[in-house]
Structure formats: structure tokens, C-alpha cells
Amino acid sequence: MSLFLCSTRFPKQPHRPVKSFGLLIDVLLQVTVVVSRVTIAGTTWQRRTSEGNDGLWSSFGIQVGSPPQSVRLLPSTSGSSTWVVLPEGCISSDPPTCPEDRGFLYRRNNSATWSLQGLFQLPLYTQSLLGYSGNAYFGFDNITLGWPGSGGPTLRDPQVIAGIATKGFYVGQLGLSARPVNFTDFNNPKMSLLGSLRAEDQIKGTSWGYTAGAAYKPTKVFGSLTFGGYDAARFVRNNLTFTFGADISRDILVGVRDITSSGATPTSLLDSPITAFIDSTVPHIWLPISACKRFEQALGLSWDEQTGLYIVNDTLHETLVARNEEFRFKLGQGVQGGETVDIVVPYKAFDLEITTAETGKKARYFPLRRAQNDSMYTIGRVFFQEAYLFTDYDRQTFSVSQALFPDTNIPKKLTPVIAPSNATATATAQNHHKTSKLLSLPAIAGISIAAFLILAALSAALFFVRRRRKGTTNPETTSSGPEAAEIDGQERPTHEVEGEALKVELDDAEVQRQELMDPEVHEMLGTVLEVQELEGTAVAMPSRTSNG
């Protein structure tokens, strides 16, 4: 059994309202798109996608709470929890389309099954090295995959939910990691979404396959996310299997042997091989400054000190589009020896736009960032447009393959990957829990992920959550409920243009001070089962208003 998700919404046409629609049709450059299906053990469901203020990213729909509230999220390959945008994430100075632009809002006070745990910092150990930060209201609530009436699976146990306001993560995140989340101590770990699907036997292996899709392709191919296996129609097979890194905060590690451009004279863009973390949580690629300098020379890029980005003006943009270069990433298990795989990424994948906080206007940019040290080397979401990542937590392995972009009439090849015979759902869950108690993490204020080595055969990992302690009470702040706290406007990613901290009132009965941030495939191991896909009816996406 495998659970398959595939995006179905393209970016909105500028200056036109999104149309919502019987067959989940959306508009992109006057093109009407056909819906895709998500399959789990014979049921199908449909979704719409594409969000972001720093690129056109393919998102995935879920329902949260009771009654269900529909939201659209971006997969986070390193995350363990589900992040949803709260009403505080859209304020009076934001455009009226803010709720939809951010994937719709989740109103926790409107859910009868919401259970607050408290205000914590987001689990951003690796991302914090890149300048990301932020707080969230953490708690538990029900989750169903898909839109209302679509027949998507509902998790039996409430899942860990993080309500965010920060604009550092403009769209919410769907954590894909198998590692559980711990609040306060290690004695009561809470399963991740993937862990819950496995424990409830809704999938037969603790694995997933993901590619981000590519709106720039002529066929406008959507993203694909499969739990418990992979879609063989979406990648080119290769023989390289990677093993997880020893540092559990940077487990999906690859050796980047070289990056070459396909100009008239192919150019190497790396001085020497590096080890980089693959993480779809962030959009950009972070490379050594020396490599960035080579990109600058090869493409004519200019570094913008104010935004910390490579802004591309109209003249350079026309030149780069005409050249249409490709960039070949040569990856291996380490920085030398053994097999390698090449992932080719065209310039179009890097041709992105970002909306600046100060003007609200879009600017073209090249999503390359300068890393100050090796802990920052990261291959982000932009890479996933041309790569398929399959991650198998039961075997502690993953693979990276060149993505394929089949036409909508090409059938999916959903392939479940079965856990080893000794790795039952219960045993897998217990192993995660036992490991959680054995391992320790240096604490940071809030939810944190720490960097340390996994000893001997210990390979599962965890998140440690510590409640953010409040200082003295502001006499002007009042609240009658337990959520009297701040979602702090901490330092934002450097790509965000600085803006002023804003204070707003929380929704419903909450009244308090609030600061807002402007801020992986080769032939798989295991028995292969036949997956049957049944036809389903179209499901209209629910209409949502600016009130979320």
C-alpha cells in the first residue's frame, strides 16, 4: 500500500482572481489544467497547488481540525510536524489575497479538537544556520489528507500542529521525516505524520518519494508526493544508494563532486567537492562563496547586499533565457570514490521571482546564496524541480534521481516499498521511541534539533521541544486563555527585506501583544506489491474567504 499525492494547481495569472471551480481548474497563461489524482489503497483524491512569495512552488492540500479546515502546504523533507498559517499571518497592510496566497488560514479556536501545548520556537536547527527563525503555537489536532469529500485517509491519532505567523515561511509546511517530536522531555514522543501512517498500517514501509514539479515546463508538470513507496513514472533509475548521514540534524547528506555549466565552454563552478544537506524546507541553494563567485563570472550575476540575493534585471534576464544553460550536479555518497549520479537543472528552474516586503512588488532573482561555512551548504527546494528524492527510514537509505515529467495520460507507476520483515509498524514505532529516550540533545530555547553523532546501530532520531519561557508580564497584555504569549518577530532570513515589527490582536477571544515576522531513485529493496487505482469523482475545492 502506498499513498500518492500529486499537485494540481498552477500559479495564478497576474492581476486575475483565482477561479474555484468544479474540477479544481486554475488558470496559467490562459491554459486550463486537468486535475491529477492521489491514491491510497484504491481511493483517489484531487488537489490544487502552487504557492510562495519566493518562487512558484507546488503545494499539497490537507484538512486540519474539527470541523475540517482546508489548507495547502509545501513538503518539508527535514520536518516532523505540520505547520499551518494562523490568521495572525495576514494583517491589515497585507493584500486581501493574503489568506489564499499563504495557502489558507487555520483558525485553531474554531476547531473542537485543537489541544494547545504552548508557544515554542520552530524546530529550525539547520535552517537557523541560514538565518531562519520564528515561533509557533504548538498543539495537537486531527489531519485528513485531501479536500473534503475526496476520501483521503484520516490519521486516527491527533498530529503535531504548529501555527505560524512568520512570513519567513510564507506557506505552511508538511513535515515528511519519520522522527517523532518530544515536548519538554523524552518520555512521551509524538509520532510524525509518516510515523503515524506506518504505525496505523496505512502504508507498509516508512518511506516517501517526492519531486517538486516544474511550472516552467511546456506541459506544466505538478509535484508528486508518495508515502510508503514511490512513483516510478517520475524518475530515471540509477544504481546509487545513499546512506543517511551520522548527524541526525543533517541526515540527507550528499557529496557534491562538481557543478558544471553547459555554456559554449563548459565551466566547473566548484573549487573542490563539498558535502551538502538536501532540504526542501528552504527554497535556495547555499554554496561556498568561491562557488558563488564562479556563478557570478559565468552568468554575469551581481550580488545585492541589501537583500542578500542575486537580483536579475530585465536585460540580464533576457540574455540568460536566450542562453538557456544547464547546470549538471554530480553527486556521490561522499566527496570522492564510488558511483555518482548526475542531476541536470536548466536555467529555467532558477528563473524565479521574489516579492519584496517593502514594496510588495516582484523582482527576478537567481536562488543561489552565499554560505559562510560548511555547516550552511544546502541544496533546497529549487533543486527538487528536476530531482526525485526517495527516502527509506526502515533501511536508513535514500536515492536521488533525475526527475521525469510525464504527460497527464501516462499512468502512474506506484510502487510500494515494504519494510524488512523484522520491521513491523509497531516495532518501527517502538524503535523510534526507545531511541528518543536514549539520545540526548543540547537544548536551545524552544523546539530544537541538535547536531550530534548517532552511536553504533542507533539510527532513529528525534526532536526535543522545550517550552519557551516567558519573561515578565507586560501590564498592557491581557488574556483570559492559556495562549497569552507572543509569536516573536525574530531575525528573518536575509533574503527578506527588513520591515517593521507589527502588533495585531489575536483572533476570537484572545487579546494579547503579537509581533509578526516580515521577515529524493534506483530499484528498491523489498517485496513489490501491486497498487490498484480506482477512478474517483472530481471534488470541488472548498471556497475560502479572506477570514480563513
XYZ file of C-alpha atoms in Angstrom:
548
model
C 0.000 0.000 0.000
C 1.309 3.400 -0.850
C -0.148 6.829 -0.569
C 0.342 9.095 -3.544
C -0.119 12.821 -3.755
C 0.231 14.993 -6.831
C -0.273 18.722 -7.156
C -2.888 20.196 -9.393
C -2.797 23.962 -9.094
C -0.611 26.278 -11.145
C 0.320 29.825 -10.272
C -2.313 32.444 -10.681
C -2.265 34.724 -13.678
C -1.183 38.198 -12.620
C -3.994 40.576 -11.735
C -6.720 37.977 -12.170
C -8.642 36.383 -9.315
C -8.276 32.672 -8.773
C -11.264 30.783 -10.049
C -12.620 27.989 -7.947
C -14.388 25.543 -9.758
C -15.961 22.175 -10.118
C -12.917 20.291 -11.362
C -10.271 22.205 -9.458
C -9.312 24.093 -12.584
C -6.974 27.019 -12.321
C -5.582 29.447 -14.860
C -1.994 29.957 -16.008
C -1.342 31.953 -19.145
C -4.806 31.070 -20.440
C -4.110 27.326 -20.047
C -6.747 25.147 -18.436
C -5.213 22.315 -16.466
C -6.522 18.841 -15.824
C -6.738 17.513 -12.315
C -4.481 14.734 -11.061
C -5.250 12.055 -8.508
C -3.835 10.904 -5.227
C -4.140 7.216 -4.476
C -4.148 5.190 -1.295
C -5.239 1.550 -1.472
C -7.719 2.190 -4.245
C -9.161 5.537 -3.180
C -8.488 8.687 -5.138
C -8.469 12.355 -4.336
C -7.692 15.621 -6.016
C -5.950 18.835 -5.094
C -4.807 22.180 -6.322
C -1.415 23.774 -5.816
C 1.264 26.378 -6.287
C 2.248 28.941 -3.734
C 5.056 31.074 -2.457
C 6.474 34.558 -2.370
C 9.941 33.410 -3.491
C 9.062 31.099 -6.411
C 6.238 29.046 -7.930
C 6.078 26.011 -5.687
C 3.711 23.043 -5.948
C 1.774 22.604 -2.709
C -0.380 19.824 -1.244
C -3.787 20.020 0.407
C -4.846 18.627 3.763
C -7.653 19.197 6.248
C -6.928 20.130 9.837
C -9.235 20.223 12.832
C -12.899 19.579 13.603
C -14.752 20.702 11.609
C -12.066 20.305 8.951
C -10.263 23.399 7.685
C -8.549 23.048 4.304
C -5.003 24.342 3.869
C -2.257 23.954 1.270
C 1.285 23.125 2.368
C 4.799 22.657 0.967
C 6.645 19.392 1.803
C 9.498 19.721 4.275
C 11.954 16.843 3.846
C 13.569 17.556 7.213
C 10.488 18.444 9.256
C 8.462 16.210 11.581
C 5.441 18.396 12.269
C 2.764 20.157 10.237
C 2.964 23.938 10.056
C -0.167 25.907 9.239
C -0.574 29.652 8.864
C -2.672 31.350 11.530
C -4.915 34.395 10.996
C -2.153 36.453 12.619
C -0.137 35.723 9.486
C -2.294 38.120 7.468
C -2.640 41.665 8.747
C -4.415 44.800 7.588
C -1.499 46.009 5.461
C -1.356 42.732 3.544
C -3.268 42.382 0.261
C -6.778 40.914 0.516
C -5.493 37.797 -1.234
C -3.101 37.064 1.656
C -5.062 34.113 3.116
C -5.137 32.339 -0.224
C -1.609 33.374 -1.157
C -0.393 31.739 2.046
C -2.316 28.509 1.391
C -5.368 29.466 3.502
C -5.505 30.026 7.230
C -6.104 27.674 10.140
C -8.245 29.064 12.962
C -7.353 26.996 15.997
C -10.145 28.406 18.118
C -12.675 27.142 15.568
C -11.508 23.538 15.981
C -13.129 21.465 18.721
C -10.198 19.019 18.663
C -7.355 21.548 18.963
C -5.228 20.874 22.052
C -2.711 23.577 22.856
C 0.730 22.611 24.169
C 2.171 26.098 24.227
C 4.321 28.617 22.433
C 7.647 27.252 21.218
C 10.352 28.158 18.800
C 10.150 26.406 15.459
C 12.453 23.355 15.077
C 14.975 25.099 12.870
C 18.415 23.906 13.891
C 19.851 23.534 10.383
C 17.693 26.302 8.946
C 18.712 28.664 11.745
C 22.265 28.456 10.414
C 20.855 30.068 7.267
C 19.193 32.885 9.177
C 15.707 31.445 9.688
C 13.848 31.686 12.983
C 10.349 32.003 14.360
C 7.846 30.928 16.982
C 4.636 28.939 16.722
C 1.702 27.806 18.810
C 2.208 24.040 19.060
C -0.570 21.603 19.794
C -2.446 18.560 18.510
C -5.293 18.297 16.039
C -6.828 15.900 13.548
C -5.473 15.621 9.995
C -7.055 14.247 6.830
C -5.142 14.136 3.543
C -7.056 15.718 0.691
C -10.067 18.005 0.308
C -13.432 17.417 1.986
C -15.374 14.571 0.392
C -12.372 13.255 -1.507
C -11.977 10.095 0.598
C -8.430 10.825 1.699
C -7.095 8.973 4.736
C -7.615 10.385 8.199
C -4.963 9.828 10.840
C -6.524 8.111 13.857
C -4.343 9.941 16.348
C -4.093 13.733 16.540
C -0.957 15.096 14.881
C 1.539 17.730 15.987
C 0.475 21.078 14.562
C 2.473 24.307 14.598
C 0.549 27.514 13.981
C 2.802 30.161 12.450
C 2.516 33.830 11.616
C 6.066 34.475 10.407
C 6.447 35.401 6.765
C 9.892 33.774 6.748
C 7.926 30.650 5.786
C 5.206 32.175 3.655
C 3.338 28.881 3.094
C 2.878 26.198 5.747
C 4.962 23.023 5.754
C 4.105 19.319 5.692
C 6.856 17.504 7.635
C 7.972 14.253 5.957
C 10.547 12.981 8.443
C 9.856 9.791 10.432
C 11.396 11.244 13.561
C 8.968 11.942 16.385
C 8.521 15.188 18.263
C 9.086 15.471 22.003
C 7.590 18.153 24.161
C 9.625 19.137 27.245
C 11.244 15.697 27.782
C 11.917 12.372 26.041
C 9.309 10.302 27.889
C 6.331 10.850 25.635
C 7.371 11.228 21.979
C 4.665 12.135 19.492
C 4.762 10.438 16.109
C 5.267 12.375 12.917
C 2.746 12.140 10.076
C 4.871 9.489 8.335
C 5.330 7.589 11.595
C 1.585 7.627 12.216
C 0.750 6.370 8.718
C 3.174 3.485 9.303
C 2.017 2.709 12.838
C -1.607 2.667 11.688
C -0.632 0.268 8.854
C -1.906 2.672 6.203
C 1.472 2.234 4.481
C 3.737 -0.844 4.574
C 7.059 0.925 4.833
C 8.394 4.068 6.425
C 9.310 5.861 3.227
C 8.313 8.561 0.772
C 9.163 9.802 -2.710
C 8.983 13.461 -3.676
C 9.608 15.784 -6.590
C 8.532 19.395 -6.553
C 7.130 19.662 -10.090
C 8.021 22.323 -12.623
C 5.667 25.107 -13.676
C 8.190 26.240 -16.309
C 7.838 23.008 -18.349
C 5.672 23.193 -21.514
C 3.401 20.528 -20.010
C 3.258 22.341 -16.670
C 4.017 19.232 -14.559
C 2.853 19.231 -10.951
C 4.650 17.992 -7.867
C 4.360 14.392 -6.684
C 4.472 13.056 -3.140
C 4.121 9.333 -2.358
C 4.060 7.869 1.146
C 5.100 4.215 1.619
C 6.857 3.963 -1.752
C 7.481 5.922 -4.936
C 6.091 6.700 -8.382
C 8.439 5.018 -10.895
C 6.977 7.127 -13.700
C 8.510 10.254 -12.228
C 12.263 9.498 -12.318
C 15.166 7.925 -14.236
C 16.561 4.927 -12.375
C 20.186 4.813 -11.306
C 22.326 2.451 -9.221
C 23.418 4.773 -6.451
C 22.026 4.337 -2.960
C 22.987 6.835 -0.291
C 23.079 6.071 3.416
C 21.879 8.555 5.997
C 24.448 10.857 7.496
C 25.547 10.314 11.086
C 24.408 13.769 12.162
C 20.654 13.438 12.611
C 20.085 17.109 12.056
C 21.653 16.763 8.564
C 20.832 13.153 7.641
C 20.042 13.508 3.905
C 23.627 14.379 3.004
C 25.227 14.115 -0.424
C 28.703 14.722 -1.733
C 28.578 17.353 -4.459
C 31.544 16.342 -6.592
C 31.085 19.148 -9.099
C 28.621 21.551 -10.667
C 29.225 22.386 -14.327
C 27.500 24.795 -16.670
C 26.742 23.929 -20.296
C 27.906 27.116 -21.962
C 29.977 27.295 -25.147
C 32.830 26.278 -22.880
C 31.583 24.019 -20.040
C 32.696 25.530 -16.781
C 33.269 23.940 -13.388
C 31.563 26.021 -10.727
C 33.105 24.353 -7.662
C 36.691 24.756 -6.491
C 36.524 21.344 -4.817
C 33.871 18.783 -3.783
C 31.646 19.625 -0.832
C 29.131 17.832 1.358
C 25.667 19.392 1.300
C 22.352 18.841 3.061
C 19.289 18.274 0.847
C 16.320 20.071 2.354
C 13.101 21.239 0.682
C 12.215 23.347 3.716
C 14.200 26.215 2.203
C 13.993 27.342 -1.426
C 17.615 28.217 -2.251
C 20.955 26.531 -2.896
C 23.700 27.579 -0.474
C 27.257 27.135 -1.764
C 30.755 28.308 -0.780
C 31.471 31.930 -1.592
C 34.145 30.790 -4.060
C 31.498 28.816 -5.977
C 29.148 31.796 -5.917
C 31.918 33.918 -7.444
C 32.219 31.395 -10.268
C 28.479 31.567 -10.879
C 28.774 35.346 -10.985
C 31.510 35.195 -13.605
C 29.766 32.525 -15.709
C 26.325 34.175 -15.716
C 27.017 37.826 -15.107
C 25.218 37.813 -11.751
C 25.500 40.663 -9.268
C 25.153 40.277 -5.513
C 22.686 42.631 -3.859
C 23.892 43.483 -0.371
C 20.558 44.822 0.845
C 18.529 41.694 0.085
C 21.357 39.143 0.216
C 20.202 37.872 -3.189
C 21.302 37.761 -6.790
C 18.740 40.133 -8.299
C 18.371 39.733 -12.084
C 17.435 42.804 -14.117
C 15.445 42.640 -17.368
C 18.483 42.845 -19.639
C 20.363 40.041 -17.882
C 17.176 38.006 -17.696
C 16.697 38.156 -21.474
C 20.322 37.158 -22.004
C 20.154 34.180 -19.641
C 16.840 32.962 -21.056
C 18.300 33.102 -24.577
C 21.413 31.197 -23.471
C 19.257 28.584 -21.675
C 22.215 26.963 -19.967
C 22.004 23.773 -17.945
C 23.747 23.043 -14.684
C 24.933 19.486 -14.009
C 25.154 18.461 -10.355
C 27.408 15.412 -9.924
C 26.504 13.696 -6.635
C 28.114 10.831 -4.722
C 27.976 9.211 -1.306
C 30.981 11.200 -0.224
C 33.335 13.690 -1.770
C 35.424 11.026 -3.521
C 35.251 7.422 -4.804
C 32.271 5.225 -5.617
C 29.416 5.714 -8.050
C 27.921 9.069 -8.900
C 24.676 10.359 -10.362
C 24.176 13.486 -12.441
C 21.152 15.733 -11.991
C 20.732 18.312 -14.739
C 18.894 21.517 -13.854
C 18.074 24.032 -16.620
C 18.317 27.764 -16.133
C 14.513 27.999 -16.258
C 14.372 26.220 -12.894
C 16.440 29.041 -11.422
C 14.424 31.794 -13.094
C 12.379 32.784 -10.053
C 10.632 35.840 -8.690
C 10.509 37.097 -5.139
C 8.049 39.525 -3.623
C 9.834 42.098 -1.508
C 8.403 43.036 1.863
C 8.957 46.755 1.404
C 7.225 47.311 -1.926
C 5.111 44.215 -2.333
C 6.430 44.064 -5.895
C 8.071 41.119 -7.593
C 11.723 41.027 -8.651
C 13.538 38.341 -10.632
C 16.362 36.611 -8.805
C 18.735 33.637 -9.085
C 18.218 31.389 -5.998
C 21.886 30.996 -5.077
C 23.029 32.051 -1.621
C 26.457 32.610 -0.108
C 27.402 30.112 2.619
C 29.894 31.363 5.162
C 30.979 27.868 6.276
C 30.398 24.173 5.508
C 27.533 23.832 8.003
C 25.492 26.048 5.683
C 25.946 24.057 2.451
C 22.352 23.242 1.481
C 20.508 22.120 -1.652
C 16.999 23.473 -1.335
C 13.593 23.221 -2.981
C 14.649 24.705 -6.316
C 16.702 21.529 -6.935
C 13.644 19.321 -6.358
C 12.060 20.690 -9.523
C 14.431 18.449 -11.526
C 15.240 15.787 -8.917
C 13.255 12.944 -7.350
C 14.155 12.092 -3.772
C 13.211 8.714 -2.285
C 13.876 8.262 1.417
C 13.602 4.897 3.238
C 13.778 5.224 7.016
C 13.451 1.447 7.553
C 16.776 0.871 5.765
C 18.292 4.259 6.560
C 18.931 4.940 2.889
C 17.835 7.384 0.218
C 18.313 7.953 -3.503
C 18.412 10.997 -5.753
C 17.347 10.647 -9.384
C 16.691 12.823 -12.401
C 13.008 13.688 -12.403
C 10.709 12.857 -15.318
C 7.727 14.904 -16.434
C 5.161 12.521 -17.967
C 2.062 13.737 -19.763
C -1.157 13.508 -17.805
C -2.233 10.485 -19.929
C 0.796 8.469 -18.819
C -0.260 6.106 -16.000
C 1.415 6.382 -12.653
C 3.695 3.540 -11.571
C 3.045 3.500 -7.844
C 5.464 1.070 -6.209
C 5.147 0.269 -2.507
C 8.397 -0.354 -0.661
C 7.837 -2.901 2.083
C 9.688 -2.642 5.351
C 12.069 -5.512 6.197
C 10.241 -8.496 7.700
C 11.520 -7.654 11.156
C 10.392 -4.055 10.927
C 6.688 -4.190 11.652
C 4.779 -0.994 12.122
C 4.709 -1.436 15.890
C 8.397 -2.369 16.099
C 9.342 0.609 13.985
C 7.388 2.942 16.202
C 8.829 1.421 19.374
C 12.342 1.680 17.975
C 11.849 5.376 17.332
C 10.581 5.842 20.857
C 13.371 3.869 22.509
C 15.954 5.799 20.602
C 14.300 9.012 21.636
C 14.869 8.138 25.268
C 18.463 7.061 24.767
C 19.709 10.021 22.807
C 20.216 13.445 24.259
C 20.296 16.860 22.647
C 21.777 20.157 23.709
C 18.815 22.418 24.258
C 18.128 25.688 22.538
C 15.297 27.956 23.580
C 12.189 26.339 22.149
C 11.756 23.351 19.874
C 15.205 22.356 18.691
C 17.104 19.846 16.631
C 20.702 19.287 17.677
C 23.749 18.127 15.754
C 25.402 15.026 17.182
C 26.576 11.560 16.103
C 24.322 8.523 16.259
C 26.250 5.780 18.056
C 26.568 2.158 16.889
C 23.256 0.855 15.479
C 21.149 3.716 16.708
C 19.732 5.387 13.643
C 16.383 6.852 14.560
C 16.210 10.442 15.641
C 14.054 12.893 17.489
C 13.199 16.438 18.060
C 13.500 17.923 21.517
C 10.982 20.514 22.447
C 11.370 22.896 25.292
C 8.740 25.376 26.217
C 9.795 28.921 25.581
C 9.916 30.655 28.906
C 8.275 33.978 29.217
C 9.819 36.934 30.868
C 7.976 39.449 32.958
C 4.376 40.079 32.055
C 3.591 43.169 30.095
C 0.979 45.035 32.137
C -0.727 46.086 28.910
C -1.188 42.480 27.813
C -4.350 40.698 28.884
C -5.790 37.290 28.118
C -8.399 35.021 29.572
C -6.936 31.882 27.975
C -3.737 29.797 28.096
C -2.383 31.226 24.821
C -1.261 34.526 26.265
C 2.140 34.696 24.623
C 3.974 36.220 21.688
C 4.760 34.874 18.256
C 8.023 36.736 18.133
C 9.266 38.649 15.124
C 12.796 37.335 15.354
C 15.592 37.766 12.829
C 14.371 36.841 9.419
C 16.138 35.030 6.589
C 18.448 37.531 4.957
C 16.559 37.337 1.669
C 13.688 39.173 3.296
C 13.852 42.947 3.094
C 13.677 44.401 6.564
C 10.301 45.616 7.706
C 8.889 46.912 10.923
C 7.508 44.618 13.588
C 3.744 44.847 13.643
C 1.366 44.390 16.533
C -2.055 42.889 15.968
C -4.799 41.421 18.037
C -5.256 37.687 18.042
C -8.445 36.268 16.649
C -11.548 35.328 18.612
C -11.283 35.564 22.397
C -7.530 36.076 22.510
C -6.253 39.555 23.172
C -2.523 39.926 23.546
C 0.590 41.556 22.135
C 1.703 39.987 18.867
C 4.852 40.575 16.776
C 4.895 39.313 13.190
C 7.982 38.393 11.238
C 8.378 40.063 7.870
C 10.573 38.626 7.751
C 14.857 12.067 -3.324
C 15.807 6.625 -7.298
C 17.091 3.311 -8.035
C 15.482 -0.159 -7.933
C 14.134 -0.553 -4.457
C 14.676 -3.319 -1.961
C 11.773 -5.292 -0.587
C 8.727 -7.009 -1.999
C 6.781 -5.056 -4.566
C 3.021 -5.119 -4.267
C 0.525 -4.270 -6.954
C -1.215 -1.000 -6.330
C -4.733 -0.710 -7.652
C -6.002 2.697 -8.602
C -9.724 3.239 -8.720
C -11.427 6.031 -10.565
C -12.924 8.690 -8.384
C -15.164 11.634 -8.914
C -13.966 15.179 -9.144
C -14.004 17.062 -5.892
C -14.538 20.773 -5.860
C -12.102 22.670 -3.721
C -13.872 24.488 -0.930
C -14.263 28.201 -1.259
C -12.457 30.164 1.400
C -12.756 33.796 2.305
C -10.139 36.249 3.487
C -11.183 35.447 7.024
C -9.675 31.944 6.635
